[in-house]
Short mmCIF file of C-alpha atoms in Angstrom, two decimals:
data_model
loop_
_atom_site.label_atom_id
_atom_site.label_comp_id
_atom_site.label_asym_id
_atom_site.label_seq_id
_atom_site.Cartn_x
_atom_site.Cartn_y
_atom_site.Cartn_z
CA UNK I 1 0.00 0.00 0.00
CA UNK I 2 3.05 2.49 0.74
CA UNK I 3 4.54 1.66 -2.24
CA UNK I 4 1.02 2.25 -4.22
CA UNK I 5 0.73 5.46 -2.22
CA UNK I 6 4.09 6.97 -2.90
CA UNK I 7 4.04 7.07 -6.45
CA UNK I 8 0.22 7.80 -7.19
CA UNK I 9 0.34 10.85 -5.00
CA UNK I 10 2.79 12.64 -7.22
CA UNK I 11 0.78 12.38 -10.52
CA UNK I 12 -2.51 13.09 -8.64
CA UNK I 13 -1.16 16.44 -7.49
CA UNK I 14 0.36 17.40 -10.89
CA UNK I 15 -2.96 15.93 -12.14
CA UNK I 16 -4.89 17.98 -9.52
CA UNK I 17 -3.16 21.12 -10.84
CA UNK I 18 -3.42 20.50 -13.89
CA UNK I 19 -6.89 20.16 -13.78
CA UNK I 20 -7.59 23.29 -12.41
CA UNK I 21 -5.53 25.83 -14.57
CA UNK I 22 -7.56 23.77 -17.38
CA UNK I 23 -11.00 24.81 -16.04
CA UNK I 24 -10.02 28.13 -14.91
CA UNK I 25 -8.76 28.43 -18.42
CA UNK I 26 -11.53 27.54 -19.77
CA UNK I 27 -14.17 29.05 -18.32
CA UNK I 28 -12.38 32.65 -18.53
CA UNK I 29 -12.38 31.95 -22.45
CA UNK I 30 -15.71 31.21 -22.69
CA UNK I 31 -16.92 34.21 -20.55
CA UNK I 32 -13.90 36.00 -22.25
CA UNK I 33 -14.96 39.65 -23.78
CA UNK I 34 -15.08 39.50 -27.78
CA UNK I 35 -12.86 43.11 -27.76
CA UNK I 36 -10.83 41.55 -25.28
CA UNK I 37 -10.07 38.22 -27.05
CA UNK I 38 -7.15 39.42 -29.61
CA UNK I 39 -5.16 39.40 -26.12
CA UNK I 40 -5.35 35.76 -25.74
CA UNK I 41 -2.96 32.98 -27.08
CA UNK I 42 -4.25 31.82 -30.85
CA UNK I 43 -4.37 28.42 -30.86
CA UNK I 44 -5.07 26.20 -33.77
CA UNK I 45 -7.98 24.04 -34.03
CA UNK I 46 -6.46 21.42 -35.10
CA UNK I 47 -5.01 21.18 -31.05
CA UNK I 48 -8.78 19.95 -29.90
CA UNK I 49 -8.67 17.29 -32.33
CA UNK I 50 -5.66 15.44 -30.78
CA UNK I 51 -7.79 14.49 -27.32
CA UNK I 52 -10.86 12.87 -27.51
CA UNK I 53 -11.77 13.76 -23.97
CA UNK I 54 -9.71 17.31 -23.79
CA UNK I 55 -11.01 18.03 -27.18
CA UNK I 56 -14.49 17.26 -26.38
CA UNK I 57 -15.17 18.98 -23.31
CA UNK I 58 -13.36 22.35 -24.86
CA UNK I 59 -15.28 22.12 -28.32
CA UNK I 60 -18.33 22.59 -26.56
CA UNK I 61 -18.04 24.99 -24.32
CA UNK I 62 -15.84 27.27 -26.14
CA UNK I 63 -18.18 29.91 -28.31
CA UNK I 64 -18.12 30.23 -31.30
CA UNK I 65 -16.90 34.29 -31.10
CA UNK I 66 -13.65 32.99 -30.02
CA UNK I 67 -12.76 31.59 -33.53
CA UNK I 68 -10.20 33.31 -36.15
CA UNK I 69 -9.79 36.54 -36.82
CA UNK I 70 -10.16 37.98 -40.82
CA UNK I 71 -6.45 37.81 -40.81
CA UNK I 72 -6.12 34.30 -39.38
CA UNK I 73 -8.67 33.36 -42.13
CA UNK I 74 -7.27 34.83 -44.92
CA UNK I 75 -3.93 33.05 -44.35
CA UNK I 76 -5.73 29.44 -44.66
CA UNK I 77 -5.48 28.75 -40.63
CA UNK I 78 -8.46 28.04 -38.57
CA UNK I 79 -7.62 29.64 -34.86
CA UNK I 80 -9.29 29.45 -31.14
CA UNK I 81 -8.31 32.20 -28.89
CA UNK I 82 -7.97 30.75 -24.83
CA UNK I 83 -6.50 32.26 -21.77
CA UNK I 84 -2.98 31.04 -21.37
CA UNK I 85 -3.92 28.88 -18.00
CA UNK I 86 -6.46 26.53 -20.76
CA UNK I 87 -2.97 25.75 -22.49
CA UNK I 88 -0.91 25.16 -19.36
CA UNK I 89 -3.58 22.84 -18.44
CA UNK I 90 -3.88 21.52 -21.51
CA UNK I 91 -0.18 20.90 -21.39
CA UNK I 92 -0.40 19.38 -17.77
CA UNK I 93 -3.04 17.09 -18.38
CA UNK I 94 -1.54 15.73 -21.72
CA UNK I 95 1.66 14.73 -19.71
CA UNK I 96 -0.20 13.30 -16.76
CA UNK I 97 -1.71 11.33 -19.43
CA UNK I 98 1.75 10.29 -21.11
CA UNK I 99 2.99 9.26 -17.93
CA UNK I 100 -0.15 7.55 -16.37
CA UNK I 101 -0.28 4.78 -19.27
CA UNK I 102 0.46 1.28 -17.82
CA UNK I 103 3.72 0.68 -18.92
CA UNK I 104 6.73 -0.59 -17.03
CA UNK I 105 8.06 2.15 -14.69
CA UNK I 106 5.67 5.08 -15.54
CA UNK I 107 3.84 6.20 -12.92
CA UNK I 108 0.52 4.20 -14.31
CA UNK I 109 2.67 1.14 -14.62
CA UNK I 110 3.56 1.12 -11.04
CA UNK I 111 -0.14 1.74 -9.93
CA UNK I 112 -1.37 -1.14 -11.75
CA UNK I 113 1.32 -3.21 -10.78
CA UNK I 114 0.77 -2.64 -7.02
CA UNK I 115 -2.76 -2.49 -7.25
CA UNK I 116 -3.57 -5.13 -10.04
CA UNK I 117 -0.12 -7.23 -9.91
CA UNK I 118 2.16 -8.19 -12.54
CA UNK I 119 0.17 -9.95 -15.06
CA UNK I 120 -2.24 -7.03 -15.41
CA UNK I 121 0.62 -4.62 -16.24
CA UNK I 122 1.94 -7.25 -18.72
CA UNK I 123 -1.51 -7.19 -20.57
CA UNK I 124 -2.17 -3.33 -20.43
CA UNK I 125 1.51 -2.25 -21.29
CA UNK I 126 0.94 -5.05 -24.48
CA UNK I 127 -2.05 -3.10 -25.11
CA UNK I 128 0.08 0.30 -24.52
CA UNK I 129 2.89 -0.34 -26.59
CA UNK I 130 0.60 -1.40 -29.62
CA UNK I 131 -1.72 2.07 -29.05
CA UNK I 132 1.83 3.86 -29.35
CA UNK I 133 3.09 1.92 -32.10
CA UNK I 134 0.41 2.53 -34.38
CA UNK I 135 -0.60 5.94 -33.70
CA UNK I 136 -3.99 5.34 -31.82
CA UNK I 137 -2.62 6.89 -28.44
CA UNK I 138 -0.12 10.40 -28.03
CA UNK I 139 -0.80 11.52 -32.07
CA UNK I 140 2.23 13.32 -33.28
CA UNK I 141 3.93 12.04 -30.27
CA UNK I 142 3.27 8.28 -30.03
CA UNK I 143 6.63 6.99 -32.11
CA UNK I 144 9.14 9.36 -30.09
CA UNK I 145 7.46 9.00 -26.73
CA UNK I 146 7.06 4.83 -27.41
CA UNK I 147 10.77 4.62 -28.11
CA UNK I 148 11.37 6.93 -24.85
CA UNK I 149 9.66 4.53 -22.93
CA UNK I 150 11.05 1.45 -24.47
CA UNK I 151 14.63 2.91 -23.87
CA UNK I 152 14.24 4.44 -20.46
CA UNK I 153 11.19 2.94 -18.63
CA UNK I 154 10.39 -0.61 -19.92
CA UNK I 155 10.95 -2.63 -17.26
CA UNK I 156 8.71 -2.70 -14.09
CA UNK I 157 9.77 -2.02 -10.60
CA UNK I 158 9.75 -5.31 -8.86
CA UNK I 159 8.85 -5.50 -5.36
CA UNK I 160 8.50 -8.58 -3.72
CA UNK I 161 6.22 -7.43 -0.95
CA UNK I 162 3.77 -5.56 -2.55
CA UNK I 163 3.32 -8.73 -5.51
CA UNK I 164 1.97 -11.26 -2.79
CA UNK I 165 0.45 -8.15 0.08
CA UNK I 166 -1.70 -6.10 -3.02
CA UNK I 167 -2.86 -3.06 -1.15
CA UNK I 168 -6.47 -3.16 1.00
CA UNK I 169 -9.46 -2.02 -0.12
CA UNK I 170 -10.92 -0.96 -3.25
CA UNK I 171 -10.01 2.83 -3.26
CA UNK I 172 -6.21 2.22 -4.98
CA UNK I 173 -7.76 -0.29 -7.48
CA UNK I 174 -10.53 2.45 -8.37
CA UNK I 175 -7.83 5.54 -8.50
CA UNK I 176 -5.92 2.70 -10.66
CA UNK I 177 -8.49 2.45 -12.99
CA UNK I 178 -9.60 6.21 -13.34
CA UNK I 179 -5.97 6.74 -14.06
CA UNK I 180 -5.53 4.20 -16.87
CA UNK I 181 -9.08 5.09 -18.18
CA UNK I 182 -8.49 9.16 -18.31
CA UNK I 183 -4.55 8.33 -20.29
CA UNK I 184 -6.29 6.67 -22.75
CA UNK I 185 -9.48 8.74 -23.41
CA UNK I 186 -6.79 12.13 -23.41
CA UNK I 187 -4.29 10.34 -25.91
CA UNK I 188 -6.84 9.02 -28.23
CA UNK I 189 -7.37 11.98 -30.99
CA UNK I 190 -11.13 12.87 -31.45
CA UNK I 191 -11.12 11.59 -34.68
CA UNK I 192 -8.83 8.21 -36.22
CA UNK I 193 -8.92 10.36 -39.48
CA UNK I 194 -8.86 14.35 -40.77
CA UNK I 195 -7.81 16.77 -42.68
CA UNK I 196 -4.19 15.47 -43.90
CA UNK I 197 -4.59 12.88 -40.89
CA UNK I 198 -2.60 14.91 -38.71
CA UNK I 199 -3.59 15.66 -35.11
CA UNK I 200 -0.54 16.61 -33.49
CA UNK I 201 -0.26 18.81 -30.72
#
């Protein structure tokens, strides 16, 4: 249970954080004032296309009034204007995604492997690696961050007490699985195909 508790605490508090400069973000671009909104960070649409769940939630509650300027049209690009704290979170949430995947010693690997044991991280990091591989999970960055992960954090953590004492109750095991479930509905893009198939960040 230590063990579970040491390394989930750090990616809930980035995660916590995260999460809030995203809503505050948000929420102050929606409300945002239309003469006020050339003083905001242009951000192409093409960004809420890379996160099915990130991409989702934004998309509809960002108004329409916040789209590209005459000049931003004229030049062929198709722009959202947001508060810088919607990108930071944006930013923040992507990477507690990246690093909350089930896969060897990321911070979701060791979750699921003190929460679910060693066999389970086997399966989901198969499951990870093949999501990465082909493009399904992290868009743009699936190939570099896959071979980051294969060089640097492949292998699991092995601890001998925590494989035969998993930790009590059902709270880890649930903050396990809301953890796996929220990296893989952020890294999936909104759509498996677009406009030139690109939805990098």
């Amino acid at each position: 249970a230590d063990y579970f508790d040491i390394h989930a605490a750090a990616w809930v508090a980035s995660f916590g954080v995260s999460l809030g400069l995203f809503i505050y973000g948000l929420l102050v671009s929606v409300g945002a004032d239309p003469s006020d909104i050339e003083s905001y960070i242009p951000t192409p649409a093409v960004l809420f296309r890379s996160s099915l769940l990130l991409g989702t939630i934004s998309s509809a509650l960002l108004p329409a009034t916040a789209t590209a300027s005459a000049a931003s049209a004229s030049a062929g690009a198709s722009l959202v204007f947001v508060h810088p704290a919607f990108i930071a979170g944006w930013c923040g949430l992507t990477t507690c995604a990246l690093t909350g995947l089930p896969v060897g010693s990321l911070d979701g690997g060791k979750a699921v492997g003190a929460a679910w044991g060693q066999a389970a991280l086997a399966a989901t990091s198969l499951f990870s690696y093949l999501g990465l591989g082909l493009g399904f999970l992290g868009s743009s960055l699936s190939l570099p961050y896959g071979l980051l992960v294969i060089f640097t954090s492949r292998t699991p953590e092995r601890v001998i007490r925590d494989t035969v004492s998993p930790p009590d109750g059902d709270s880890r095991s649930t903050l396990t699985g809301f953890i796996v479930v929220f990296s893989i509905l952020t890294l999936l893009p909104a759509a498996l195909s677009g406009s030139g198939g690109d939805f990098g960040l």
